[in-house]
Amino acid sequence: MCNLKVFEIENICYSYPDGTKALKEISFSVNEGEILGIAGANGSGKSTLLMLMMGCLSPLGGNIVYEGDKLCKEKLRGMRRETGLLFQDPDDQLFLPTVWEDVAFGPRNLGLNEEEVSSRVKGALSDAGIEALADKAPWKLSGGEKTLAALAGLFAMRPKTLLLDEPTSGLDPKSRRELINVIAGTKITAVIATHDLDMVMDLCHRVIIMKNGTIVSDGEVPGVLTNRKFMESCGLEIPLSLTNRFS
Amino acid sequence: MRLKDLYRTDIYDERRGPSFSPLILFVVTLSYIVTVVSFGRYETFRLFPLASYPIFIGSFTRVSFRDLFRKMLPVLPFIIFIGILNPFFDTARTEYLGIVISKGWISFFSLILKFMLIVPASLIMVAATGFDGLCRTAASVGLPDVLVTQLFLLHRYIRLLVEETHNIVRARVFRGGKITVANAGNVCGPLLLRCISRSERIHSALECRGFDGQLYHSSALSKRVPAGELIFALCWIVFFTVVRMLDISRIIGDMIVGCVI
């Protein structure tokens, strides 16, 4: 991990068209090589924040700076070439008729030749541990397989940064562990929005706790997650792996 | 047709082995359709040899005939409706296999037979190549990107619409609700909003992976056709031509009669 900032979020505000204020002057940064966890109760603004970082939504105030440049329409394409967003629902992401085609979708959009595309797809499927699913239709996969297939689609683009929205939601313990191992094996910058605080314990270097669209804590994982009263005030619990130690 | 059947779009989605080049299958199927349609409305018996194509290609590509039949069944009443007036308007009588019958009935059966030949052949083509394969073929033969992409997205969004309808109907039915004409608005409104919301998420996901409106890049389109498949196509096209030029049914019939006598 180094001090080079990949993302700098400066006083970001966002409200949905119905007037709901999702984010209120959020500021933080993501360092290169860092795995940053974003935790918070439902509706605290985690997913909205990731969508803003990826340029799927436009902030109503503040700036998003990517590798030193303010993110604007012209810079968006370049940023998206280097950043992968895993959506909360993998069904939104898996689009093409087979897993292989879907994983190849990103590299083809990068303008790579078919040999390079094929090599990247094989590598990505192997990294995600789903080579056997290559010819399957995405909508016939289980929840865990879909998440891994969607993740393989991101790996194939060889991103510098991953933004993962609830990657372990709906997964059984085995699939969850597989996914954690896959993410841990990537060794790239990642921002993980999740309720799964045990995953945050396992993977993240730093954690941000959000409440009602604001950041209420930003710090080292053990320091933040072991404060039971604080966690409960944010609608969270301390991770299960720490429950016995701190009860 | 039940919703469950409508939901079963999967026969078009998974390619089966042995795979054919979509382009070859498209050309052969198109030739087949042109041949079938070119027969006159009273030439019912001349169509029979053409049944060999959907049977062969269906078996070869392992498409389920049961699924095909299920897909055809909902459309059959419309074809019957179109053709059923023929016997009433075309009352001229003719002798067919020693039976005196009105020409209207012959044209009616001819219409049904043409439907039974063309629709399965088309469905097999889509099922064997996958809808994606067809779009790829369209792109490789030079159809505009915008059109091909729209076609593919339309197919994808139909699935999405069916899925969302299925979810909404199931959610209501499981809680004892019924869908009637009176409350159809309460179903259609949320359905539309859900579909729009999900479509936006899918579009965002596509954009995040560099989608710029072009789904099929030229680097991914292969125009090379294996020699074996070329021979396959030529053989079938020659067969269709022979069936069109010669009355195979009559020739076979005459041969059998000649042997018996």
Short mmCIF file of C-alpha atoms in Angstrom, two decimals:
data_model
loop_
_atom_site.label_atom_id
_atom_site.label_comp_id
_atom_site.label_asym_id
_atom_site.label_seq_id
_atom_site.Cartn_x
_atom_site.Cartn_y
_atom_site.Cartn_z
CA MET A 1 0.00 0.00 0.00
CA CYS A 2 1.34 3.49 -0.81
CA ASN A 3 0.16 7.05 -0.28
CA LEU A 4 -0.75 7.67 -3.91
CA LYS A 5 -4.42 8.56 -3.91
CA VAL A 6 -6.56 6.71 -6.46
CA PHE A 7 -9.86 8.35 -5.53
CA GLU A 8 -10.39 11.56 -3.62
CA ILE A 9 -13.96 12.29 -2.69
CA GLU A 10 -14.45 15.94 -1.76
CA ASN A 11 -17.69 17.11 -0.11
CA ILE A 12 -19.93 14.97 -2.28
CA CYS A 13 -23.68 15.57 -1.98
CA TYR A 14 -26.42 13.62 -3.69
CA SER A 15 -30.21 13.60 -3.49
CA TYR A 16 -32.56 11.30 -5.35
CA PRO A 17 -35.23 12.86 -7.60
CA ASP A 18 -37.88 12.30 -4.90
CA GLY A 19 -35.87 14.59 -2.59
CA THR A 20 -34.31 11.87 -0.42
CA LYS A 21 -30.87 13.07 0.64
CA ALA A 22 -28.60 10.09 0.09
CA LEU A 23 -25.20 11.68 0.74
CA LYS A 24 -24.34 14.82 2.71
CA GLU A 25 -20.90 16.33 2.14
CA ILE A 26 -18.92 13.11 2.13
CA SER A 27 -15.11 13.35 1.97
CA PHE A 28 -12.50 10.61 2.02
CA SER A 29 -9.75 9.19 -0.13
CA VAL A 30 -8.70 5.75 -1.34
CA ASN A 31 -4.96 5.01 -1.43
CA GLU A 32 -3.34 2.80 -4.02
CA GLY A 33 -3.17 -0.84 -2.93
CA GLU A 34 -5.59 -0.26 -0.09
CA ILE A 35 -8.71 -2.31 0.54
CA LEU A 36 -11.26 0.06 2.00
CA GLY A 37 -14.45 -1.21 3.61
CA ILE A 38 -17.59 0.91 3.67
CA ALA A 39 -20.11 -0.30 6.22
CA GLY A 40 -23.43 1.10 7.28
CA ALA A 41 -27.06 0.23 7.87
CA ASN A 42 -29.52 -0.11 4.99
CA GLY A 43 -30.11 3.20 3.26
CA SER A 44 -26.96 4.79 4.66
CA GLY A 45 -25.75 5.64 1.14
CA LYS A 46 -23.10 2.98 0.46
CA SER A 47 -24.36 1.87 -2.96
CA THR A 48 -25.10 5.46 -4.02
CA LEU A 49 -21.52 6.37 -3.15
CA LEU A 50 -20.12 3.60 -5.35
CA MET A 51 -22.43 4.58 -8.22
CA LEU A 52 -21.19 8.16 -7.92
CA MET A 53 -17.55 7.05 -7.87
CA MET A 54 -18.15 5.05 -11.05
CA GLY A 55 -19.92 7.95 -12.74
CA CYS A 56 -23.27 6.18 -12.99
CA LEU A 57 -24.79 9.06 -11.02
CA SER A 58 -23.71 12.70 -11.05
CA PRO A 59 -23.09 14.43 -7.71
CA LEU A 60 -25.17 17.49 -6.90
CA GLY A 61 -22.22 19.05 -5.14
CA GLY A 62 -18.53 18.40 -4.51
CA ASN A 63 -15.89 16.69 -6.60
CA ILE A 64 -14.63 13.22 -7.37
CA VAL A 65 -10.95 13.20 -8.20
CA TYR A 66 -9.49 10.16 -9.92
CA GLU A 67 -5.70 9.87 -9.99
CA GLY A 68 -5.32 13.62 -9.54
CA ASP A 69 -7.86 14.66 -12.19
CA LYS A 70 -11.35 15.87 -11.46
CA LEU A 71 -13.79 13.35 -12.88
CA CYS A 72 -15.76 14.82 -15.77
CA LYS A 73 -17.46 13.39 -18.86
CA GLU A 74 -14.20 13.33 -20.84
CA LYS A 75 -12.28 11.53 -18.08
CA LEU A 76 -15.06 9.05 -17.32
CA ARG A 77 -14.19 6.60 -20.07
CA GLY A 78 -10.55 6.44 -19.03
CA MET A 79 -11.49 5.91 -15.39
CA ARG A 80 -13.92 3.12 -16.30
CA ARG A 81 -11.19 1.34 -18.25
CA GLU A 82 -9.22 1.09 -15.02
CA THR A 83 -12.00 0.63 -12.49
CA GLY A 84 -14.49 -2.19 -12.19
CA LEU A 85 -17.81 -1.98 -10.38
CA LEU A 86 -19.48 -5.14 -9.12
CA PHE A 87 -23.20 -4.41 -8.87
CA GLN A 88 -25.24 -5.50 -5.88
CA ASP A 89 -27.38 -7.74 -8.07
CA PRO A 90 -25.17 -9.74 -10.48
CA ASP A 91 -28.20 -10.24 -12.74
CA ASP A 92 -27.89 -6.57 -13.67
CA GLN A 93 -24.36 -7.18 -14.83
CA LEU A 94 -24.52 -10.52 -16.62
CA PHE A 95 -25.95 -9.70 -19.97
CA LEU A 96 -24.69 -11.92 -22.75
CA PRO A 97 -25.79 -15.49 -23.59
CA THR A 98 -22.85 -17.34 -22.07
CA VAL A 99 -20.45 -16.66 -19.22
CA TRP A 100 -17.53 -16.70 -21.69
CA GLU A 101 -19.17 -14.07 -23.90
CA ASP A 102 -20.04 -11.95 -20.90
CA VAL A 103 -16.51 -12.02 -19.53
CA ALA A 104 -15.22 -11.18 -23.03
CA PHE A 105 -17.55 -8.18 -23.30
CA GLY A 106 -15.27 -5.75 -21.43
CA PRO A 107 -12.00 -6.69 -23.18
CA ARG A 108 -13.69 -6.44 -26.58
CA ASN A 109 -14.84 -2.94 -25.69
CA LEU A 110 -11.22 -2.15 -24.90
CA GLY A 111 -10.53 -2.85 -28.58
CA LEU A 112 -8.29 -5.86 -27.96
CA ASN A 113 -7.79 -8.50 -30.64
CA GLU A 114 -9.50 -11.87 -30.26
CA GLU A 115 -6.37 -13.70 -29.11
CA GLU A 116 -5.81 -11.24 -26.31
CA VAL A 117 -9.53 -11.33 -25.45
CA SER A 118 -9.44 -15.11 -25.29
CA SER A 119 -6.35 -15.11 -23.11
CA ARG A 120 -7.85 -12.54 -20.74
CA VAL A 121 -11.12 -14.44 -20.48
CA LYS A 122 -9.33 -17.68 -19.67
CA GLY A 123 -7.23 -15.89 -17.06
CA ALA A 124 -10.24 -14.17 -15.50
CA LEU A 125 -12.29 -17.37 -15.36
CA SER A 126 -9.35 -19.13 -13.79
CA ASP A 127 -8.81 -16.34 -11.22
CA ALA A 128 -12.48 -16.51 -10.29
CA GLY A 129 -12.34 -20.33 -10.23
CA ILE A 130 -15.21 -20.77 -12.67
CA GLU A 131 -13.59 -22.22 -15.81
CA ALA A 132 -16.22 -24.97 -15.82
CA LEU A 133 -19.02 -22.44 -16.21
CA ALA A 134 -17.65 -20.81 -19.36
CA ASP A 135 -20.34 -22.17 -21.71
CA LYS A 136 -23.27 -21.86 -19.32
CA ALA A 137 -26.03 -19.29 -19.63
CA PRO A 138 -25.55 -16.74 -16.80
CA TRP A 139 -29.18 -16.89 -15.71
CA LYS A 140 -28.86 -20.59 -15.03
CA LEU A 141 -26.13 -20.13 -12.42
CA SER A 142 -26.57 -20.09 -8.66
CA GLY A 143 -26.26 -16.79 -6.77
CA GLY A 144 -22.63 -17.40 -5.81
CA GLU A 145 -21.67 -18.47 -9.32
CA LYS A 146 -23.32 -15.36 -10.75
CA THR A 147 -21.31 -13.14 -8.43
CA LEU A 148 -18.09 -14.92 -9.39
CA ALA A 149 -18.99 -14.67 -13.11
CA ALA A 150 -19.67 -10.94 -12.72
CA LEU A 151 -16.35 -10.58 -10.89
CA ALA A 152 -14.56 -12.49 -13.68
CA GLY A 153 -16.06 -9.94 -16.10
CA LEU A 154 -14.26 -7.24 -14.12
CA PHE A 155 -11.00 -9.17 -13.80
CA ALA A 156 -10.86 -9.59 -17.58
CA MET A 157 -10.55 -5.81 -17.90
CA ARG A 158 -7.50 -5.92 -15.61
CA PRO A 159 -8.73 -3.03 -13.46
CA LYS A 160 -6.48 -1.03 -11.15
CA THR A 161 -9.36 -0.58 -8.72
CA LEU A 162 -12.42 -2.64 -7.83
CA LEU A 163 -15.61 -1.20 -6.39
CA LEU A 164 -17.65 -4.01 -4.89
CA ASP A 165 -21.24 -3.47 -3.81
CA GLU A 166 -22.37 -6.07 -1.26
CA PRO A 167 -20.32 -8.84 -2.87
CA THR A 168 -21.20 -11.47 -0.28
CA SER A 169 -24.93 -10.78 0.08
CA GLY A 170 -27.00 -13.89 -0.48
CA LEU A 171 -24.04 -16.24 -0.60
CA ASP A 172 -23.72 -19.43 1.40
CA PRO A 173 -20.66 -19.75 3.69
CA LYS A 174 -18.64 -21.75 1.14
CA SER A 175 -19.32 -19.35 -1.74
CA ARG A 176 -18.65 -16.42 0.58
CA ARG A 177 -15.29 -17.84 1.60
CA GLU A 178 -14.42 -18.53 -2.06
CA LEU A 179 -15.28 -14.98 -2.98
CA ILE A 180 -13.21 -13.55 -0.10
CA ASN A 181 -10.26 -15.66 -1.20
CA VAL A 182 -10.66 -14.50 -4.80
CA ILE A 183 -10.76 -10.82 -3.75
CA ALA A 184 -7.81 -11.30 -1.38
CA GLY A 185 -5.85 -12.92 -4.21
CA THR A 186 -6.21 -9.93 -6.54
CA LYS A 187 -3.86 -7.62 -4.57
CA ILE A 188 -5.40 -4.52 -6.13
CA THR A 189 -7.06 -1.44 -4.72
CA ALA A 190 -10.63 -2.18 -3.69
CA VAL A 191 -13.56 -0.39 -2.12
CA ILE A 192 -16.07 -2.80 -0.61
CA ALA A 193 -19.51 -1.63 0.47
CA THR A 194 -20.93 -4.31 2.73
CA HIS A 195 -22.82 -5.37 5.82
CA ASP A 196 -20.50 -8.34 6.15
CA LEU A 197 -18.23 -7.02 8.88
CA ASP A 198 -16.38 -10.31 9.18
CA MET A 199 -15.33 -9.88 5.57
CA VAL A 200 -14.21 -6.35 6.41
CA MET A 201 -12.16 -7.86 9.27
CA ASP A 202 -10.61 -10.42 6.91
CA LEU A 203 -9.90 -8.18 3.94
CA CYS A 204 -9.86 -4.49 4.64
CA HIS A 205 -7.05 -2.22 5.79
CA ARG A 206 -9.38 0.63 6.66
CA VAL A 207 -13.11 1.01 7.21
CA ILE A 208 -15.56 3.87 6.83
CA ILE A 209 -18.82 3.73 8.74
CA MET A 210 -21.75 5.58 7.21
CA LYS A 211 -24.96 6.72 8.83
CA ASN A 212 -27.79 8.63 7.15
CA GLY A 213 -25.61 9.73 4.25
CA THR A 214 -22.65 10.92 6.31
CA ILE A 215 -19.35 9.41 7.39
CA VAL A 216 -19.33 8.91 11.14
CA SER A 217 -16.06 7.05 11.40
CA ASP A 218 -13.00 6.47 9.22
CA GLY A 219 -10.11 4.47 10.60
CA GLU A 220 -8.26 1.23 11.13
CA VAL A 221 -10.52 -1.82 11.06
CA PRO A 222 -10.00 -3.23 14.58
CA GLY A 223 -10.27 0.16 16.24
CA VAL A 224 -13.61 1.01 14.64
CA LEU A 225 -15.32 -2.36 14.58
CA THR A 226 -14.65 -3.29 18.21
CA ASN A 227 -16.51 -0.28 19.62
CA ARG A 228 -19.80 -1.99 20.38
CA LYS A 229 -21.77 1.09 21.49
CA PHE A 230 -20.69 3.07 18.49
CA MET A 231 -21.46 0.22 16.12
CA GLU A 232 -24.94 -0.26 17.59
CA SER A 233 -25.61 3.47 17.31
CA CYS A 234 -24.93 3.11 13.57
CA GLY A 235 -27.35 0.22 13.18
CA LEU A 236 -24.52 -2.35 13.06
CA GLU A 237 -23.08 -5.01 15.30
CA ILE A 238 -19.50 -5.92 16.03
CA PRO A 239 -18.32 -8.74 13.75
CA LEU A 240 -19.29 -12.25 14.80
CA SER A 241 -15.63 -13.25 14.94
CA LEU A 242 -15.14 -10.62 17.69
CA THR A 243 -18.37 -11.22 19.55
CA ASN A 244 -16.93 -13.82 21.96
CA ARG A 245 -13.80 -11.81 22.56
CA PHE A 246 -15.66 -8.63 23.50
CA SER A 247 -18.81 -9.99 25.13
CA MET B 1 -50.49 -20.33 -23.22
CA ARG B 2 -49.48 -20.28 -19.56
CA LEU B 3 -47.04 -17.75 -18.21
CA LYS B 4 -44.70 -20.59 -17.32
CA ASP B 5 -44.47 -21.48 -21.02
CA LEU B 6 -43.93 -17.89 -22.03
CA TYR B 7 -41.08 -17.73 -19.54
CA ARG B 8 -39.39 -20.70 -21.18
CA THR B 9 -37.35 -18.73 -23.66
CA ASP B 10 -34.30 -20.83 -22.91
CA ILE B 11 -34.41 -22.92 -26.07
CA TYR B 12 -33.15 -19.84 -27.86
CA ASP B 13 -30.47 -19.00 -25.36
CA GLU B 14 -28.11 -21.91 -25.13
CA ARG B 15 -26.20 -23.09 -28.12
CA ARG B 16 -26.07 -26.81 -28.58
CA GLY B 17 -23.36 -28.94 -30.04
CA PRO B 18 -22.48 -29.78 -32.73
CA SER B 19 -22.58 -26.12 -33.54
CA PHE B 20 -23.17 -24.67 -36.98
CA SER B 21 -21.92 -21.42 -38.32
CA PRO B 22 -24.92 -19.11 -37.82
CA LEU B 23 -24.32 -17.66 -41.27
CA ILE B 24 -24.59 -21.07 -42.96
CA LEU B 25 -27.69 -22.00 -41.02
CA PHE B 26 -29.24 -18.64 -41.86
CA VAL B 27 -28.58 -19.02 -45.59
CA VAL B 28 -29.89 -22.60 -45.72
CA THR B 29 -32.99 -21.75 -43.68
CA LEU B 30 -33.70 -18.74 -45.86
CA SER B 31 -33.39 -20.89 -49.00
CA TYR B 32 -35.70 -23.42 -47.37
CA ILE B 33 -38.34 -20.81 -46.56
CA VAL B 34 -38.20 -19.37 -50.08
CA THR B 35 -38.60 -22.89 -51.52
CA VAL B 36 -41.59 -23.72 -49.29
CA VAL B 37 -43.32 -20.43 -50.00
CA SER B 38 -42.75 -20.77 -53.76
CA PHE B 39 -45.12 -23.73 -54.03
CA GLY B 40 -48.66 -23.02 -55.18
CA ARG B 41 -51.55 -23.35 -52.76
CA TYR B 42 -52.79 -26.58 -54.35
CA GLU B 43 -49.39 -28.32 -54.42
CA THR B 44 -49.74 -29.83 -50.96
CA PHE B 45 -48.13 -33.19 -51.72
CA ARG B 46 -45.07 -31.63 -53.28
CA LEU B 47 -44.24 -30.10 -49.88
CA PHE B 48 -43.79 -33.43 -48.09
CA PRO B 49 -40.17 -34.13 -49.13
CA LEU B 50 -39.25 -30.76 -47.61
CA ALA B 51 -40.16 -32.04 -44.15
CA SER B 52 -36.84 -33.84 -44.18
CA TYR B 53 -34.93 -30.58 -43.56
CA PRO B 54 -36.39 -29.55 -40.16
CA ILE B 55 -36.32 -33.21 -39.05
CA PHE B 56 -32.68 -33.59 -40.01
CA ILE B 57 -31.44 -30.26 -38.72
CA GLY B 58 -33.51 -30.54 -35.51
CA SER B 59 -32.08 -33.98 -34.75
CA PHE B 60 -28.58 -32.93 -35.69
CA THR B 61 -28.58 -29.84 -33.47
CA ARG B 62 -30.41 -31.70 -30.69
CA VAL B 63 -33.26 -29.23 -30.42
CA SER B 64 -36.18 -30.69 -28.51
CA PHE B 65 -39.12 -31.30 -30.86
CA ARG B 66 -41.38 -31.19 -27.83
CA ASP B 67 -40.21 -27.65 -27.06
CA LEU B 68 -40.68 -26.73 -30.69
CA PHE B 69 -44.22 -28.03 -30.66
CA ARG B 70 -44.95 -26.07 -27.49
CA LYS B 71 -43.68 -22.92 -29.17
CA MET B 72 -45.78 -23.52 -32.29
CA LEU B 73 -49.00 -24.42 -30.56
CA PRO B 74 -50.03 -20.90 -29.48
CA VAL B 75 -49.66 -19.60 -33.06
CA LEU B 76 -51.54 -22.48 -34.72
CA PRO B 77 -55.06 -21.11 -33.98
CA PHE B 78 -54.20 -17.91 -35.86
CA ILE B 79 -53.12 -19.91 -38.91
CA ILE B 80 -56.28 -21.99 -38.74
CA PHE B 81 -58.29 -18.78 -38.45
CA ILE B 82 -56.59 -17.39 -41.58
CA GLY B 83 -57.10 -20.55 -43.62
CA ILE B 84 -60.44 -21.84 -42.42
CA LEU B 85 -62.42 -19.58 -44.74
CA ASN B 86 -60.76 -21.08 -47.84
CA PRO B 87 -63.13 -24.09 -48.05
CA PHE B 88 -66.10 -21.72 -47.98
CA PHE B 89 -64.93 -19.38 -50.72
CA ASP B 90 -62.95 -21.77 -52.93
CA THR B 91 -65.60 -24.41 -53.54
CA ALA B 92 -64.36 -25.69 -56.93
CA ARG B 93 -64.06 -29.47 -56.74
CA THR B 94 -61.15 -31.62 -57.77
CA GLU B 95 -60.12 -35.23 -57.46
CA TYR B 96 -57.28 -35.94 -55.09
CA LEU B 97 -56.04 -39.50 -54.54
CA GLY B 98 -59.36 -40.71 -55.91
CA ILE B 99 -61.33 -38.54 -53.49
CA VAL B 100 -63.45 -35.62 -54.68
CA ILE B 101 -62.64 -32.64 -52.49
CA SER B 102 -63.01 -28.86 -52.72
CA LYS B 103 -59.88 -26.94 -53.66
CA GLY B 104 -60.46 -24.76 -50.59
CA TRP B 105 -59.67 -27.68 -48.30
CA ILE B 106 -56.50 -28.44 -50.26
CA SER B 107 -55.30 -24.85 -49.95
CA PHE B 108 -56.21 -24.91 -46.25
CA PHE B 109 -54.09 -28.01 -45.63
CA SER B 110 -51.34 -26.52 -47.78
CA LEU B 111 -51.30 -23.44 -45.53
CA ILE B 112 -51.14 -25.54 -42.35
CA LEU B 113 -48.37 -27.68 -43.85
CA LYS B 114 -46.34 -24.63 -44.86
CA PHE B 115 -46.70 -23.31 -41.32
CA MET B 116 -45.62 -26.69 -39.92
CA LEU B 117 -42.51 -26.58 -42.11
CA ILE B 118 -41.42 -22.95 -41.95
CA VAL B 119 -41.96 -22.18 -38.27
CA PRO B 120 -39.99 -25.18 -36.90
CA ALA B 121 -37.16 -24.53 -39.38
CA SER B 122 -36.94 -20.92 -38.21
CA LEU B 123 -37.16 -21.86 -34.53
CA ILE B 124 -34.46 -24.52 -34.98
CA MET B 125 -32.23 -21.95 -36.66
CA VAL B 126 -32.62 -19.57 -33.70
CA ALA B 127 -32.27 -22.37 -31.16
CA ALA B 128 -29.21 -23.90 -32.80
CA THR B 129 -27.30 -20.67 -33.28
CA GLY B 130 -28.57 -18.75 -30.27
CA PHE B 131 -30.07 -15.32 -30.68
CA ASP B 132 -26.62 -13.93 -30.12
CA GLY B 133 -25.36 -16.04 -33.04
CA LEU B 134 -28.02 -14.58 -35.30
CA CYS B 135 -27.16 -11.04 -34.30
CA ARG B 136 -23.49 -11.83 -34.87
CA THR B 137 -24.37 -13.13 -38.35
CA ALA B 138 -26.37 -10.01 -39.09
CA ALA B 139 -23.42 -7.86 -38.01
CA SER B 140 -20.94 -9.92 -40.04
CA VAL B 141 -23.00 -9.61 -43.24
CA GLY B 142 -22.94 -5.85 -42.84
CA LEU B 143 -26.20 -4.90 -41.13
CA PRO B 144 -25.76 -1.54 -39.35
CA ASP B 145 -24.41 -1.80 -35.79
CA VAL B 146 -27.26 0.28 -34.44
CA LEU B 147 -29.85 -2.13 -35.82
CA VAL B 148 -28.07 -5.27 -34.64
CA THR B 149 -27.47 -3.84 -31.18
CA GLN B 150 -31.12 -2.79 -30.93
CA LEU B 151 -32.18 -6.29 -31.96
CA PHE B 152 -30.01 -7.92 -29.33
CA LEU B 153 -31.03 -5.48 -26.59
CA LEU B 154 -34.68 -5.95 -27.51
CA HIS B 155 -34.29 -9.69 -27.06
CA ARG B 156 -32.55 -9.16 -23.71
CA TYR B 157 -35.16 -6.73 -22.49
CA ILE B 158 -38.02 -9.05 -23.48
CA ARG B 159 -36.48 -11.58 -21.09
CA LEU B 160 -36.26 -8.86 -18.46
CA LEU B 161 -39.92 -7.93 -18.98
CA VAL B 162 -40.94 -11.58 -18.69
CA GLU B 163 -38.88 -12.01 -15.52
CA GLU B 164 -40.33 -8.91 -13.89
CA THR B 165 -43.89 -9.90 -14.91
CA HIS B 166 -43.27 -13.34 -13.49
CA ASN B 167 -42.05 -11.86 -10.19
CA ILE B 168 -44.96 -9.45 -9.85
CA VAL B 169 -47.60 -12.04 -10.73
CA ARG B 170 -46.04 -14.58 -8.36
CA ALA B 171 -45.83 -12.03 -5.53
CA ARG B 172 -49.53 -11.23 -5.91
CA VAL B 173 -50.72 -14.78 -6.37
CA PHE B 174 -48.74 -16.10 -3.38
CA ARG B 175 -50.47 -13.56 -1.18
CA GLY B 176 -53.88 -14.60 -2.43
CA GLY B 177 -54.30 -11.75 -4.90
CA LYS B 178 -55.80 -12.11 -8.33
CA ILE B 179 -55.12 -10.14 -11.45
CA THR B 180 -58.30 -8.88 -13.03
CA VAL B 181 -59.08 -6.26 -15.63
CA ALA B 182 -60.03 -3.88 -12.80
CA ASN B 183 -56.66 -4.09 -11.05
CA ALA B 184 -54.47 -4.62 -14.14
CA GLY B 185 -53.35 -0.98 -13.90
CA ASN B 186 -51.96 -1.64 -10.42
CA VAL B 187 -49.86 -4.42 -11.92
CA CYS B 188 -48.80 -2.74 -15.16
CA GLY B 189 -47.71 0.55 -13.54
CA PRO B 190 -45.22 -1.00 -11.08
CA LEU B 191 -44.15 -3.44 -13.78
CA LEU B 192 -43.23 -0.59 -16.09
CA LEU B 193 -41.37 1.29 -13.34
CA ARG B 194 -39.50 -1.84 -12.24
CA CYS B 195 -38.53 -2.62 -15.82
CA ILE B 196 -37.27 0.92 -16.42
CA SER B 197 -35.31 0.88 -13.18
CA ARG B 198 -33.73 -2.48 -13.95
CA SER B 199 -33.00 -1.52 -17.55
CA GLU B 200 -31.19 1.57 -16.28
CA ARG B 201 -29.07 -0.57 -13.96
CA ILE B 202 -28.24 -2.97 -16.80
CA HIS B 203 -27.32 -0.05 -19.03
CA SER B 204 -25.10 1.40 -16.30
CA ALA B 205 -23.41 -1.98 -15.90
CA LEU B 206 -22.78 -2.11 -19.66
CA GLU B 207 -21.37 1.42 -19.67
CA CYS B 208 -19.10 0.57 -16.75
CA ARG B 209 -17.51 -2.11 -18.95
CA GLY B 210 -16.87 0.27 -21.82
CA PHE B 211 -20.09 -0.18 -23.84
CA ASP B 212 -20.32 2.61 -26.39
CA GLY B 213 -23.35 1.49 -28.38
CA GLN B 214 -21.54 -1.13 -30.44
CA LEU B 215 -22.14 -4.65 -29.22
CA TYR B 216 -20.35 -6.63 -31.92
CA HIS B 217 -16.86 -5.47 -32.68
CA SER B 218 -15.38 -6.41 -36.05
CA SER B 219 -12.48 -8.22 -34.35
CA ALA B 220 -14.98 -10.65 -32.80
CA LEU B 221 -16.82 -11.41 -36.04
CA SER B 222 -15.55 -14.36 -38.02
CA LYS B 223 -16.49 -14.51 -41.69
CA ARG B 224 -14.62 -17.73 -42.37
CA VAL B 225 -16.86 -20.72 -43.01
CA PRO B 226 -15.46 -24.26 -42.68
CA ALA B 227 -15.46 -26.28 -45.92
CA GLY B 228 -17.63 -29.00 -44.38
CA GLU B 229 -20.37 -26.52 -43.56
CA LEU B 230 -20.16 -25.05 -47.04
CA ILE B 231 -20.72 -28.52 -48.52
CA PHE B 232 -23.59 -29.04 -46.08
CA ALA B 233 -25.22 -25.82 -47.29
CA LEU B 234 -24.69 -26.64 -50.97
CA CYS B 235 -26.19 -30.13 -50.57
CA TRP B 236 -29.34 -28.76 -48.98
CA ILE B 237 -29.73 -25.97 -51.50
CA VAL B 238 -29.36 -28.50 -54.35
CA PHE B 239 -31.96 -30.69 -52.62
CA PHE B 240 -34.39 -27.76 -52.32
CA THR B 241 -33.86 -26.94 -56.00
CA VAL B 242 -34.50 -30.53 -57.05
CA VAL B 243 -37.67 -30.69 -54.95
CA ARG B 244 -38.82 -27.41 -56.49
CA MET B 245 -38.08 -28.45 -60.09
CA LEU B 246 -39.30 -32.05 -59.92
CA ASP B 247 -42.41 -33.52 -58.36
CA ILE B 248 -40.58 -35.96 -56.07
CA SER B 249 -43.78 -37.18 -54.42
CA ARG B 250 -45.27 -38.10 -57.82
CA ILE B 251 -42.03 -39.75 -58.98
CA ILE B 252 -41.85 -41.88 -55.82
CA GLY B 253 -45.58 -42.65 -56.11
CA ASP B 254 -45.23 -43.67 -59.77
CA MET B 255 -42.23 -45.86 -58.93
CA ILE B 256 -44.16 -47.64 -56.17
CA VAL B 257 -47.22 -48.08 -58.41
CA GLY B 258 -44.95 -49.31 -61.25
CA CYS B 259 -43.33 -51.87 -58.96
CA VAL B 260 -46.68 -53.10 -57.64
CA ILE B 261 -48.18 -53.43 -61.13
#
